Amino acid sequence: TTLLRVIAGLENLTSGSLVVNDLKLYSKSDFFKNEIVFLSKPLVFLQNKTVLENVKYAYYVRNKKNTSIDFDSILNEFDLTDIKDKKVKTLSYYEKVKVAIARASLREFTFLLADELFDGFSESEVMQIVKYIKKIKFATLILTSKLPLNIEGLEFKSIKLNAGYVA
């Protein structure tokens, strides 16, 4: 979790440096704002707004252009049509994850950081979330999990950390 928060620019390093693509990064650089989507626990939403309002907000806060987008098709693509008028605070965690992924799909980025995103889900729910993640265009998924994951359809390298060091 701490490493993801550092990569996301939410926490500062106490020592060492963070280098991505030969570029040394600092916590307030534009890289963090433009290249990273961070799905953390708890997921961040406008709790008293509906699913549709949250998706629209996420789009318009990032896209200053007055472009037209079919939000109903986005909701349909992520199986959110039936709950689009529900307030986010009434959703299950699984439904909130789907909303978060739908919101992420509306922007361009390089790194998707997922902090314990799959923990607590059944195998079929994990596979469904993977299906949604694969609909998004990005280069790298970095995720943490307390559980060993064997996710079919995702190519990944598992790295174990112990006290901040690769074990």
Short mmCIF file of C-alpha atoms in Angstrom, two decimals:
data_model
loop_
_atom_site.label_atom_id
_atom_site.label_comp_id
_atom_site.label_asym_id
_atom_site.label_seq_id
_atom_site.Cartn_x
_atom_site.Cartn_y
_atom_site.Cartn_z
CA THR A 1 0.00 0.00 0.00
CA THR A 2 2.74 2.46 0.92
CA LEU A 3 4.65 1.78 -2.30
CA LEU A 4 1.52 2.38 -4.38
CA ARG A 5 0.83 5.60 -2.49
CA VAL A 6 4.39 6.77 -3.25
CA ILE A 7 4.03 5.85 -6.93
CA ALA A 8 0.70 7.71 -7.00
CA GLY A 9 2.34 10.81 -5.51
CA LEU A 10 0.23 10.69 -2.35
CA GLU A 11 3.17 10.10 -0.02
CA ASN A 12 6.76 11.26 -0.17
CA LEU A 13 9.75 8.97 -0.05
CA THR A 14 11.75 9.15 3.16
CA SER A 15 14.87 8.02 1.28
CA GLY A 16 15.84 6.91 -2.19
CA SER A 17 14.11 7.98 -5.37
CA LEU A 18 11.32 6.93 -7.72
CA VAL A 19 12.36 6.55 -11.35
CA VAL A 20 9.95 5.71 -14.17
CA ASN A 21 11.17 5.42 -17.76
CA ASP A 22 14.52 6.99 -16.78
CA LEU A 23 12.70 10.03 -15.33
CA LYS A 24 13.24 10.81 -11.66
CA LEU A 25 9.87 11.77 -10.23
CA TYR A 26 8.87 14.12 -7.47
CA SER A 27 5.54 13.94 -5.67
CA LYS A 28 3.94 17.03 -7.21
CA SER A 29 4.93 16.49 -10.84
CA ASP A 30 2.42 16.43 -13.69
CA PHE A 31 3.32 12.80 -14.24
CA PHE A 32 1.28 11.80 -11.20
CA LYS A 33 -1.76 13.78 -12.30
CA ASN A 34 -1.75 12.62 -15.90
CA GLU A 35 -0.28 9.12 -16.06
CA ILE A 36 -1.73 7.30 -13.05
CA VAL A 37 -5.14 6.04 -11.95
CA PHE A 38 -5.14 4.80 -8.36
CA LEU A 39 -7.91 2.50 -7.17
CA SER A 40 -7.35 2.48 -3.43
CA LYS A 41 -9.26 1.22 -0.43
CA PRO A 42 -11.54 2.87 0.29
CA LEU A 43 -12.55 3.82 -3.23
CA VAL A 44 -13.24 7.54 -3.52
CA PHE A 45 -16.66 8.68 -4.75
CA LEU A 46 -19.20 11.43 -4.33
CA GLN A 47 -21.16 9.21 -1.92
CA ASN A 48 -24.48 11.09 -2.08
CA LYS A 49 -24.50 11.17 -5.87
CA THR A 50 -25.71 8.46 -8.24
CA VAL A 51 -23.54 6.12 -10.26
CA LEU A 52 -24.27 8.15 -13.39
CA GLU A 53 -23.42 11.44 -11.65
CA ASN A 54 -20.13 9.98 -10.42
CA VAL A 55 -19.18 8.76 -13.88
CA LYS A 56 -20.08 12.12 -15.44
CA TYR A 57 -18.16 14.03 -12.79
CA ALA A 58 -15.04 11.93 -13.33
CA TYR A 59 -15.24 12.62 -17.05
CA TYR A 60 -15.86 16.36 -16.89
CA VAL A 61 -13.26 17.08 -14.19
CA ARG A 62 -10.55 15.60 -16.47
CA ASN A 63 -11.88 16.70 -19.86
CA LYS A 64 -12.24 20.46 -20.03
CA LYS A 65 -13.37 20.24 -23.65
CA ASN A 66 -17.09 20.29 -24.23
CA THR A 67 -17.14 16.97 -26.04
CA SER A 68 -20.08 14.65 -26.42
CA ILE A 69 -19.96 11.20 -24.88
CA ASP A 70 -22.59 8.50 -24.60
CA PHE A 71 -22.60 7.77 -20.88
CA ASP A 72 -25.32 5.14 -21.25
CA SER A 73 -23.03 3.06 -23.48
CA ILE A 74 -20.21 3.36 -20.92
CA LEU A 75 -22.55 2.21 -18.15
CA ASN A 76 -23.76 -0.64 -20.32
CA GLU A 77 -20.20 -1.73 -21.16
CA PHE A 78 -19.45 -2.17 -17.45
CA ASP A 79 -22.86 -3.68 -16.54
CA LEU A 80 -23.94 -0.62 -14.55
CA THR A 81 -27.16 0.27 -16.36
CA ASP A 82 -29.42 -1.31 -13.74
CA ILE A 83 -27.84 0.69 -10.91
CA LYS A 84 -27.12 3.99 -12.66
CA ASP A 85 -29.68 5.88 -10.54
CA LYS A 86 -28.59 4.37 -7.21
CA LYS A 87 -26.56 6.50 -4.81
CA VAL A 88 -23.00 5.23 -4.55
CA LYS A 89 -23.21 4.96 -0.77
CA THR A 90 -25.82 2.18 -1.18
CA LEU A 91 -23.66 0.02 -3.48
CA SER A 92 -21.76 -3.13 -2.58
CA TYR A 93 -17.97 -3.04 -2.77
CA TYR A 94 -18.11 -5.13 -5.97
CA GLU A 95 -20.45 -2.59 -7.59
CA LYS A 96 -18.20 0.28 -6.47
CA VAL A 97 -15.20 -1.39 -8.09
CA LYS A 98 -17.11 -1.63 -11.36
CA VAL A 99 -17.99 2.09 -11.14
CA ALA A 100 -14.35 2.98 -10.41
CA ILE A 101 -13.16 0.99 -13.43
CA ALA A 102 -15.83 2.59 -15.64
CA ARG A 103 -14.65 6.03 -14.51
CA ALA A 104 -11.02 5.09 -15.24
CA SER A 105 -12.00 3.99 -18.74
CA LEU A 106 -12.91 7.60 -19.57
CA ARG A 107 -9.34 8.89 -19.44
CA GLU A 108 -5.95 8.16 -20.89
CA PHE A 109 -3.22 7.00 -18.53
CA THR A 110 -0.22 4.69 -18.35
CA PHE A 111 -0.35 3.06 -14.91
CA LEU A 112 -3.35 1.54 -13.15
CA LEU A 113 -2.55 1.09 -9.47
CA ALA A 114 -4.92 -1.25 -7.63
CA ASP A 115 -4.55 -1.61 -3.87
CA GLU A 116 -6.03 -4.93 -2.72
CA LEU A 117 -8.73 -4.58 -5.37
CA PHE A 118 -9.48 -8.31 -5.58
CA ASP A 119 -9.40 -9.13 -1.87
CA GLY A 120 -12.70 -10.54 -0.64
CA PHE A 121 -14.03 -11.47 -4.08
CA SER A 122 -14.94 -14.92 -5.30
CA GLU A 123 -12.97 -16.37 -8.21
CA SER A 124 -15.82 -15.56 -10.62
CA GLU A 125 -15.98 -11.95 -9.38
CA VAL A 126 -12.20 -11.60 -9.83
CA MET A 127 -12.49 -12.87 -13.40
CA GLN A 128 -15.34 -10.42 -14.09
CA ILE A 129 -13.29 -7.49 -12.73
CA VAL A 130 -10.34 -8.62 -14.88
CA LYS A 131 -12.66 -8.58 -17.90
CA TYR A 132 -13.59 -4.96 -17.12
CA ILE A 133 -9.95 -3.94 -16.55
CA LYS A 134 -8.95 -5.41 -19.91
CA LYS A 135 -11.40 -3.02 -21.62
CA ILE A 136 -9.29 -0.07 -20.51
CA LYS A 137 -6.30 1.13 -22.52
CA PHE A 138 -3.21 1.48 -20.33
CA ALA A 139 0.30 0.06 -20.23
CA THR A 140 0.88 -1.34 -16.76
CA LEU A 141 -1.22 -2.70 -13.91
CA ILE A 142 0.42 -2.65 -10.50
CA LEU A 143 -1.63 -4.32 -7.82
CA THR A 144 -1.25 -5.39 -4.24
CA SER A 145 -2.97 -8.36 -2.69
CA LYS A 146 -2.78 -10.26 0.55
CA LEU A 147 -3.89 -13.32 -1.42
CA PRO A 148 -1.86 -15.20 -4.01
CA LEU A 149 -3.39 -14.43 -7.37
CA ASN A 150 -3.43 -16.60 -10.44
CA ILE A 151 -5.45 -14.50 -12.84
CA GLU A 152 -6.04 -16.07 -16.22
CA GLY A 153 -5.85 -13.55 -19.04
CA LEU A 154 -3.40 -11.18 -17.35
CA GLU A 155 0.31 -11.40 -17.89
CA PHE A 156 2.03 -10.41 -14.71
CA LYS A 157 5.13 -10.76 -12.65
CA SER A 158 4.68 -11.41 -8.96
CA ILE A 159 7.09 -9.60 -6.63
CA LYS A 160 7.05 -10.17 -2.89
CA LEU A 161 8.17 -7.34 -0.64
CA ASN A 162 9.32 -7.72 2.93
CA ALA A 163 10.04 -4.59 4.98
CA GLY A 164 10.41 -2.57 1.78
CA TYR A 165 12.81 -4.97 0.07
CA VAL A 166 12.20 -7.49 -2.69
CA ALA A 167 12.08 -10.86 -0.92
#
